[in-house]
Coordinates of C-alpha atoms in Angstrom, one line a residue:
X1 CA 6.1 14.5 82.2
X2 CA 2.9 14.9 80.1
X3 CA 2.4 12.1 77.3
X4 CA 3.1 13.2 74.1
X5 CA -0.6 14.0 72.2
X6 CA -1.2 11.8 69.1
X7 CA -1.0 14.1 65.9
X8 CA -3.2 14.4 62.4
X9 CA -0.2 16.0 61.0
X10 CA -0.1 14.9 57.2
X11 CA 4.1 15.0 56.6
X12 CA 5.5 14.8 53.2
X13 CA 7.8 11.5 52.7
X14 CA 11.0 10.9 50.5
X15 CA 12.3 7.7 49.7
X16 CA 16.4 8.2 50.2
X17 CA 17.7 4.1 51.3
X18 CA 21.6 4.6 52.4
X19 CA 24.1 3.0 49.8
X20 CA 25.7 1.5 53.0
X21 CA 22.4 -0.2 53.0
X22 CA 22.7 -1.2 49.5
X23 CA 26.3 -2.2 49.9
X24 CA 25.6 -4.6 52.9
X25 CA 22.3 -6.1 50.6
X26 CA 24.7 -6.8 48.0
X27 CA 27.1 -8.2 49.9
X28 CA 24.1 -10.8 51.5
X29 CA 23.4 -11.4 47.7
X30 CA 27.2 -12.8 46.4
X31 CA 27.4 -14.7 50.0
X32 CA 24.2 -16.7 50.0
X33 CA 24.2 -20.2 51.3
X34 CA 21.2 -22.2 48.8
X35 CA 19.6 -25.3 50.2
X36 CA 20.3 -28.7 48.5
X37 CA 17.5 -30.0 46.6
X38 CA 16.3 -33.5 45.3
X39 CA 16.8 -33.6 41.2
X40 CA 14.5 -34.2 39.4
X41 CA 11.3 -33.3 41.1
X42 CA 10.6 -30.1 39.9
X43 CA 8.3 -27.6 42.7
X44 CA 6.7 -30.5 44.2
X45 CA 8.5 -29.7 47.2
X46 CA 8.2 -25.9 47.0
X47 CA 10.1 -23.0 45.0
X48 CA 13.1 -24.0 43.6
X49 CA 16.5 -23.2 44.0
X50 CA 17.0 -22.5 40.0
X51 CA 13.8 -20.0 40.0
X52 CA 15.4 -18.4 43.2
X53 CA 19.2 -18.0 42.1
X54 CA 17.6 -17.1 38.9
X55 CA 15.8 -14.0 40.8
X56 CA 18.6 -13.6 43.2
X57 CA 21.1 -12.8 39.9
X58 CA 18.9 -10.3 38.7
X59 CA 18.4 -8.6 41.8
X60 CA 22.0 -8.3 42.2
X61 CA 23.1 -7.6 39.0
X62 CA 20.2 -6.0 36.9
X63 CA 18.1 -4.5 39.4
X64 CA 18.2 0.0 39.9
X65 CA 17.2 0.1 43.4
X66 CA 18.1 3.9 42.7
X67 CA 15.6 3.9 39.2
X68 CA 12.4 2.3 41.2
X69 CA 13.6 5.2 44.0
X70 CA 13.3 7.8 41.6
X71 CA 9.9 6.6 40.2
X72 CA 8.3 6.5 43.1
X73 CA 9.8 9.5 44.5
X74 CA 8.3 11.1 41.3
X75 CA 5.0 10.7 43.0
X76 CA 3.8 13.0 46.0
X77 CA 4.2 10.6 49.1
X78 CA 3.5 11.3 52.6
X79 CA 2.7 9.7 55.9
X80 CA 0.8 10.3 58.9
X81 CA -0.2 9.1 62.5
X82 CA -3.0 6.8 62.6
X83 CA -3.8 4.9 66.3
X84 CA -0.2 5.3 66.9
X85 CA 1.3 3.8 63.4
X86 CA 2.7 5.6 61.2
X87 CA 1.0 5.2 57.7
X88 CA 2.6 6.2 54.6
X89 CA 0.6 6.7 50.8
X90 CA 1.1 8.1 47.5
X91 CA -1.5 11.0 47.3
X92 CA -1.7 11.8 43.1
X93 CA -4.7 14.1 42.6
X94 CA -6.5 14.7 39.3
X95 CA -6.6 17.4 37.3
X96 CA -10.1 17.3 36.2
X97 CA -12.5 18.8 38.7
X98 CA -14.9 15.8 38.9
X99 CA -12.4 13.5 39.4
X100 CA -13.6 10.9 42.3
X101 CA -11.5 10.4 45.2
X102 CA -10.5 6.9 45.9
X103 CA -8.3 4.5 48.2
X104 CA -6.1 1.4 46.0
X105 CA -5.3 -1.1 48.5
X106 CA -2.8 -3.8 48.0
X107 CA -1.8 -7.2 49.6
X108 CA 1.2 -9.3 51.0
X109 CA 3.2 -10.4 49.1
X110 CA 2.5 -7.2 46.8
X111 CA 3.3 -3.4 47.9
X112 CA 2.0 -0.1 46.2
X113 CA 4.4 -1.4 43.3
X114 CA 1.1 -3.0 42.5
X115 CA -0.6 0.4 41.4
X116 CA 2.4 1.7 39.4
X117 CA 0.7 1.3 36.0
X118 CA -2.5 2.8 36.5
X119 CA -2.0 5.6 38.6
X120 CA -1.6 8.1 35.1
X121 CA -4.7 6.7 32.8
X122 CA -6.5 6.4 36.2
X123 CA -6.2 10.3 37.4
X124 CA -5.6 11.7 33.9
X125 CA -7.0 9.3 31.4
X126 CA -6.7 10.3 27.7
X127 CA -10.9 9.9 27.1
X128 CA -12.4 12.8 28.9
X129 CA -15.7 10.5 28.9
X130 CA -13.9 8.4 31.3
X131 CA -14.1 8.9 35.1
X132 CA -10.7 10.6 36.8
X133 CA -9.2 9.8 40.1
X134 CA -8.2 11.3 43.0
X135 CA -5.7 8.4 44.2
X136 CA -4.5 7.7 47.6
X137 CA -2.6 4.6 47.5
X138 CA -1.2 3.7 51.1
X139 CA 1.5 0.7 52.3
X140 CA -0.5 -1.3 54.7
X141 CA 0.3 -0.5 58.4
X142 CA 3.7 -2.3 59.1
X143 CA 4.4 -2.8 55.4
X144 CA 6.7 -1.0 53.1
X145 CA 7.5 2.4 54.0
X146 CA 4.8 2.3 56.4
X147 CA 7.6 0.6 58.4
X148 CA 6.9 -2.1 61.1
X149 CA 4.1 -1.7 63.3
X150 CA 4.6 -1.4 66.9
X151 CA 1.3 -2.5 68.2
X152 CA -0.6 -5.4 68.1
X153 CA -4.3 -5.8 66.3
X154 CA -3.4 -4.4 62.9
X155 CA -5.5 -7.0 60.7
X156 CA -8.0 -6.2 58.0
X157 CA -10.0 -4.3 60.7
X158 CA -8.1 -2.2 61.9
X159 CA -6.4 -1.3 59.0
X160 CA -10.1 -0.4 57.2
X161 CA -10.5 2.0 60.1
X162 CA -7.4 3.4 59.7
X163 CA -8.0 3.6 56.0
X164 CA -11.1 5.3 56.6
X165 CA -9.6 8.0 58.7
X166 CA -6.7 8.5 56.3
X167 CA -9.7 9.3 53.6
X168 CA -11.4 11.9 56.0
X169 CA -8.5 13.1 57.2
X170 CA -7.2 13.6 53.8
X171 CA -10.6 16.1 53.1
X172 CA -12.8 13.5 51.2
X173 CA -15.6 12.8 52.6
X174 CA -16.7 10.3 50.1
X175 CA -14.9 7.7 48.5
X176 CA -14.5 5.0 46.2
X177 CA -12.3 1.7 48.0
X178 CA -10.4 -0.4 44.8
X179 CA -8.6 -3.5 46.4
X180 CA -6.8 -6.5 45.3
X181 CA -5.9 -9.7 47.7
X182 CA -5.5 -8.2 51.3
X183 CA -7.4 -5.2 49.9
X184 CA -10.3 -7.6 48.8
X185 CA -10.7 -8.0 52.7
X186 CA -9.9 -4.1 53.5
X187 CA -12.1 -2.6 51.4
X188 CA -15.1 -4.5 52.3
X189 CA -14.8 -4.1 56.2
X190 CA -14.6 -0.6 55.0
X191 CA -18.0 -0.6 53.5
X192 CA -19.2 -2.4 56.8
X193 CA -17.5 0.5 59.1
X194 CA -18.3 3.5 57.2
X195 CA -21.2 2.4 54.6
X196 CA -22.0 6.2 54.3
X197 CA -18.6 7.3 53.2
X198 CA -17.6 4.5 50.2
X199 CA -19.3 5.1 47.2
X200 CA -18.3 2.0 45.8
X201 CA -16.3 -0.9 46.0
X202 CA -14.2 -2.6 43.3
X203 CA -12.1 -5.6 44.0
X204 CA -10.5 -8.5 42.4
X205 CA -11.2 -11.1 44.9
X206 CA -14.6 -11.5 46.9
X207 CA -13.8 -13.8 49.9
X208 CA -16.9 -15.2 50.6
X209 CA -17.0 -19.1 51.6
X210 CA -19.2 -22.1 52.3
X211 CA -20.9 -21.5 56.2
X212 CA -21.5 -24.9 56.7
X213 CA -24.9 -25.0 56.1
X214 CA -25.9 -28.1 53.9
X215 CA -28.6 -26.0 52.2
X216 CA -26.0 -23.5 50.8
X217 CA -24.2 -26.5 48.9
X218 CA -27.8 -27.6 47.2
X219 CA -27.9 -27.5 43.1
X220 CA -24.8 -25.5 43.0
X221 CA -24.2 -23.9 39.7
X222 CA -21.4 -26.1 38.0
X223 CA -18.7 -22.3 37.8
X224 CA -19.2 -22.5 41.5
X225 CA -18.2 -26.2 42.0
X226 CA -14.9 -25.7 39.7
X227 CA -14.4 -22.8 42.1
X228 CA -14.4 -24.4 44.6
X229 CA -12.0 -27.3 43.3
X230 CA -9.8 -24.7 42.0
X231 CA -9.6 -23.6 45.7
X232 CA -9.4 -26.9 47.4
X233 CA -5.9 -27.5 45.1
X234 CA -5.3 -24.5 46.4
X235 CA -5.5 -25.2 50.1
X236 CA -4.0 -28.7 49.4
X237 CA -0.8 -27.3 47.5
X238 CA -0.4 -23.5 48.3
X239 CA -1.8 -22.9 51.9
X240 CA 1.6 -23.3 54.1
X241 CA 2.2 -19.7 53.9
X242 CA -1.0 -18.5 55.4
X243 CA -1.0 -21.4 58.5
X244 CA 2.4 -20.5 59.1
X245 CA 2.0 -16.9 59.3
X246 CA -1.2 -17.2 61.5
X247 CA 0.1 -19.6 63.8
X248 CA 3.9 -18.6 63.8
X249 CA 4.8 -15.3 62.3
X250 CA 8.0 -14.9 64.0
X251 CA 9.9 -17.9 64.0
X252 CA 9.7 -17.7 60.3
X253 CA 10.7 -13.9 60.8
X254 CA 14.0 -14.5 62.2
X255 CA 14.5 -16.0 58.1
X256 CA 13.2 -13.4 56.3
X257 CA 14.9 -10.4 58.3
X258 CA 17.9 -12.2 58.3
X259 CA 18.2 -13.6 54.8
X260 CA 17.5 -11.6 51.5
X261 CA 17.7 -15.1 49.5
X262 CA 15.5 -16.3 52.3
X263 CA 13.0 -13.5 51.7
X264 CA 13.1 -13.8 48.2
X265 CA 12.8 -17.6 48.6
X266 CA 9.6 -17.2 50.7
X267 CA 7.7 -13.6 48.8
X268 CA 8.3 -15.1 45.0
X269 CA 6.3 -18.5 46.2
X270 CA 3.4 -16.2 45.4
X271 CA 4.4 -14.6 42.2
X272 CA 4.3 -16.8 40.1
X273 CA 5.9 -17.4 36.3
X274 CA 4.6 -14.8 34.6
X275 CA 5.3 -12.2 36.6
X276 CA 8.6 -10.6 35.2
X277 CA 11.9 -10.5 37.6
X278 CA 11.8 -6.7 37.8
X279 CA 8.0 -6.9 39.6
X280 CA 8.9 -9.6 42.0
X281 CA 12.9 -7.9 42.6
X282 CA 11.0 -4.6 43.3
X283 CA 8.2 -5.9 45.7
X284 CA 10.7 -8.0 47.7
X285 CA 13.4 -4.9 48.2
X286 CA 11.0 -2.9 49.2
X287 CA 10.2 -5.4 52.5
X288 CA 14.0 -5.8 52.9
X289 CA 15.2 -2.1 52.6
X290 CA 12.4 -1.2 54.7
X291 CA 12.8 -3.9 57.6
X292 CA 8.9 -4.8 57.5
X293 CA 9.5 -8.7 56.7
X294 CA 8.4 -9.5 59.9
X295 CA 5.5 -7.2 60.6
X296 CA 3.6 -7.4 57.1
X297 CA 3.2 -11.3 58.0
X298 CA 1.5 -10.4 61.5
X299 CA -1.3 -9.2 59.3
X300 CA -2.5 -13.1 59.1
X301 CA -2.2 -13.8 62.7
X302 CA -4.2 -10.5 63.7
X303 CA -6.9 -11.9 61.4
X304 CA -6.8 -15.2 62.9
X305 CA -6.8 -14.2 66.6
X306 CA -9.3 -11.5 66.0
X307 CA -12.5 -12.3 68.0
X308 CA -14.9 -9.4 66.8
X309 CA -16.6 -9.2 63.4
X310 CA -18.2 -6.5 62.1
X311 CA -21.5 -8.3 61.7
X312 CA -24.0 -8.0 58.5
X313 CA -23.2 -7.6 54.9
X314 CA -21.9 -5.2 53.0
X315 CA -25.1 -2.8 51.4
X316 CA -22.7 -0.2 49.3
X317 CA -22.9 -0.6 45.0
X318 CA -20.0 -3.6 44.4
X319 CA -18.0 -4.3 41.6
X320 CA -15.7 -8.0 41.3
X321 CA -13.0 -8.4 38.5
X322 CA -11.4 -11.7 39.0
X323 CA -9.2 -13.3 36.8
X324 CA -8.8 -16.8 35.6
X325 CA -5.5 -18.7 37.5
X326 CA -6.7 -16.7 40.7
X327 CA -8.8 -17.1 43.5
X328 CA -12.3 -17.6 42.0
X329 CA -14.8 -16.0 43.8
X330 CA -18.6 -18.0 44.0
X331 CA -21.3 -15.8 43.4
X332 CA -24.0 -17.7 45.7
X333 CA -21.7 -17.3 48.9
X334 CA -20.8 -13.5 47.6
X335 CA -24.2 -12.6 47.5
X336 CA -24.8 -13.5 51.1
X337 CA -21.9 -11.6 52.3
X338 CA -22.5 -8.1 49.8
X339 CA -26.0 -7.4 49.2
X340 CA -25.4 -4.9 46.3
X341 CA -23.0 -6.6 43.5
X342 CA -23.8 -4.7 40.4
X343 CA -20.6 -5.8 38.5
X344 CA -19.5 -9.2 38.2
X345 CA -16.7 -9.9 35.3
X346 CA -14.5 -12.8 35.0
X347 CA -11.6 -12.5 33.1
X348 CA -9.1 -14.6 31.3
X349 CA -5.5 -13.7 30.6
X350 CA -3.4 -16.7 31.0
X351 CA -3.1 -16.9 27.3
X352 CA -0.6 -13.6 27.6
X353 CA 1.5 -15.7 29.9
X354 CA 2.3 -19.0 31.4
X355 CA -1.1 -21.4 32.2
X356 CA 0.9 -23.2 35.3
X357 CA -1.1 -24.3 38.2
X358 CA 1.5 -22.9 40.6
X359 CA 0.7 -19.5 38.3
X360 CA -2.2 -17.4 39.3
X361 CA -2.6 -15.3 36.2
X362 CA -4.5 -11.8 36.8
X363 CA -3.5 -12.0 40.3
X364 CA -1.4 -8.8 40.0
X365 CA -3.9 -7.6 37.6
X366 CA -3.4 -4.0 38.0
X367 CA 0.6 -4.8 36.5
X368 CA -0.3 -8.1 34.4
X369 CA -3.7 -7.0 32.8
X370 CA -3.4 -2.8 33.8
X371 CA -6.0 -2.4 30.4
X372 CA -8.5 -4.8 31.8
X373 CA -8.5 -3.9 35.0
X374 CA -8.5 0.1 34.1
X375 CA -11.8 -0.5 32.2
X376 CA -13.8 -2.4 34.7
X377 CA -13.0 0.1 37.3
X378 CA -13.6 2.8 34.9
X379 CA -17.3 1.2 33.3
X380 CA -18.5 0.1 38.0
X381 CA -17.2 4.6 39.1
X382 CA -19.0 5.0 35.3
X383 CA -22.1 3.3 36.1
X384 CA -22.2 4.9 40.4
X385 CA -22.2 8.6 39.0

């Protein structure tokens, strides 16, 4: 019998979930067994169980999986073959002729929910001075209604190459990359793999970090020193999630596939405060409905186990937006990593919402801050044509 040949095929893709589906999630919901908790000691020990049962009510009882359905379906989705995985995007052209194409690339615990707010002001916007988009917004291989992957290796390198195809293949032959949290790591390995293709990058997180060298550390400006405090608390307080899922993605999978209160538990450690319940309901469905608990945390042990590196910096035009309460990114260890940052903006917005620790504001910036966000892209895409 003669293997089946891989196909480009670009198929269109409707979001249609069974109500069985819905029915037996419901039922999981009014059945949950919670964890006992210590009183009085607030998240020291983790998420707690009032913040979760608060999330888990809405999500049972407020929540239109059918209205998010019909918003998204609203938009033209597809999906395609790519090294064996099927990859699925939103594809929203412009209507302007000079709009420029480019890829929006979300993270874990996010999805293309992420994107939701931008995707009209971005390929229509109401000032014809402004730059339109061609947008291609795809689920990360083996999350969302890309579905689970069935091979291993996909970590931020392979996905980039697969990203990079999906642009070509797609008819653009130039592109801009915008990326926030896993797509802060995409989109640059991009630039490294295809430097001739990306017009531009634009992310919200540069994830550049001290080598080592004692040299590097000498007369540090005093914004990279709070940085780098601000991401020590981090890795003493808020790391668990990524050791876990680079050392020992599936024992916590058996959890999370089996338990929408565990999933929910486990996602929402990440989305903090601010966020409202229908953002952090929506992002964590779309992982159950679509079975890709498991595989989206694979991502983190691919990176970790991945022996190759594409070597050298980054040499395409560069733009960062980063936002106070988030990862700060420290402009001495990004310029050895991206030799051609031409925007660098820092941006505060925990004011508009809660100023917790355990709350990275601007994190989702493209649903928290969509007007801030929209105008650095808009000024870096400005500035490259």
């Amino acid at each position: 019998m003669m293997n089946a040949q891989p196909t480009t095929a670009i198929r269109p893709f409707r979001i249609d979930v069974p109500q069985a589906q819905l029915d037996e999630l419901s039922a999981r919901l009014r059945n949950a067994l919670y964890p006992n908790e210590l009183p009085g000691v607030g998240d020291a020990y983790g998420v707690t169980a009032d913040r979760v049962r608060g999330l888990a009510d809405y999500w049972l009882n407020e929540f239109d999986w059918r209205a998010l359905e019909s918003e998204l379906n609203a938009y033209p989705q597809f999906t395609t073959e790519i090294e064996g995985e099927d990859i699925h995007f939103l594809h929203v052209r412009s209507p302007r002729e000079d709009a420029v194409p480019a890829v929006l690339i979300h993270g874990w615990p996010g999805s293309i929910l992420e994107y939701l707010d931008v995707i009209e002001p971005l390929t229509n916007p109401a000032d014809a001075a402004s730059p339109a988009f061609h947008l291609v917004i795809p689920s990360l291989p083996g999350f969302g209604f890309s579905g689970p992957t069935r091979s291993t290796g996909w970590g931020t390198r392979r996905t980039a190459r697969a990203f990079v195809e999906l642009m070509v293949r797609l008819g653009y032959e130039r592109f801009g990359a915008i990326g926030n949290d896993a797509g802060s790591m995409v989109a640059p390995e991009m630039a490294r793999i295809a430097p001739d293709r990306l017009l531009g990058m634009h992310v919200t997180q540069l994830f550049s970090f001290p080598s080592g060298d004692p040299a590097e550390m000498a007369d540090l400006p005093e914004e990279d020193l709070a940085a780098l405090g601000h991401l020590q608390w981090f890795m003493d307080n808020k790391f668990s999630f990524n050791t876990l899922h680079s050392q020992q993605p599936q024992t916590l999978a058996f959890a999370i596939s089996d338990s929408p209160i565990g999933l929910l538990g486990w996602n929402s450690q990440l989305m903090g405060e601010s966020l409202d319940a229908e953002f952090i309901v929506g992002n964590t469905a779309i992982y159950w409905l679509t079975g890709t608990a498991a595989s989206s945390i694979r991502f983190y042990w691919e990176d970790a186990h991945d022996t190759e590196r594409t070597p050298g910096p980054t040499t395409v035009p560069t733009a960062l937006c980063m936002f106070k309460g988030d990862f700060q990114s420290m402009r001495r260890f990004a310029d050895r990593d991206h030799k051609n940052i031409v925007s660098w903006h820092a941006h505060d917005v925990r004011s508009m919402h809660s100023t917790s620790a355990n709350d990275a504001a601007g994190h989702y910036a493209a649903h928290e801050a969509p007007e801030v966000l929209l105008a650095d892209i808009r000024q870096f895409f400005a500035r490259l044509a």
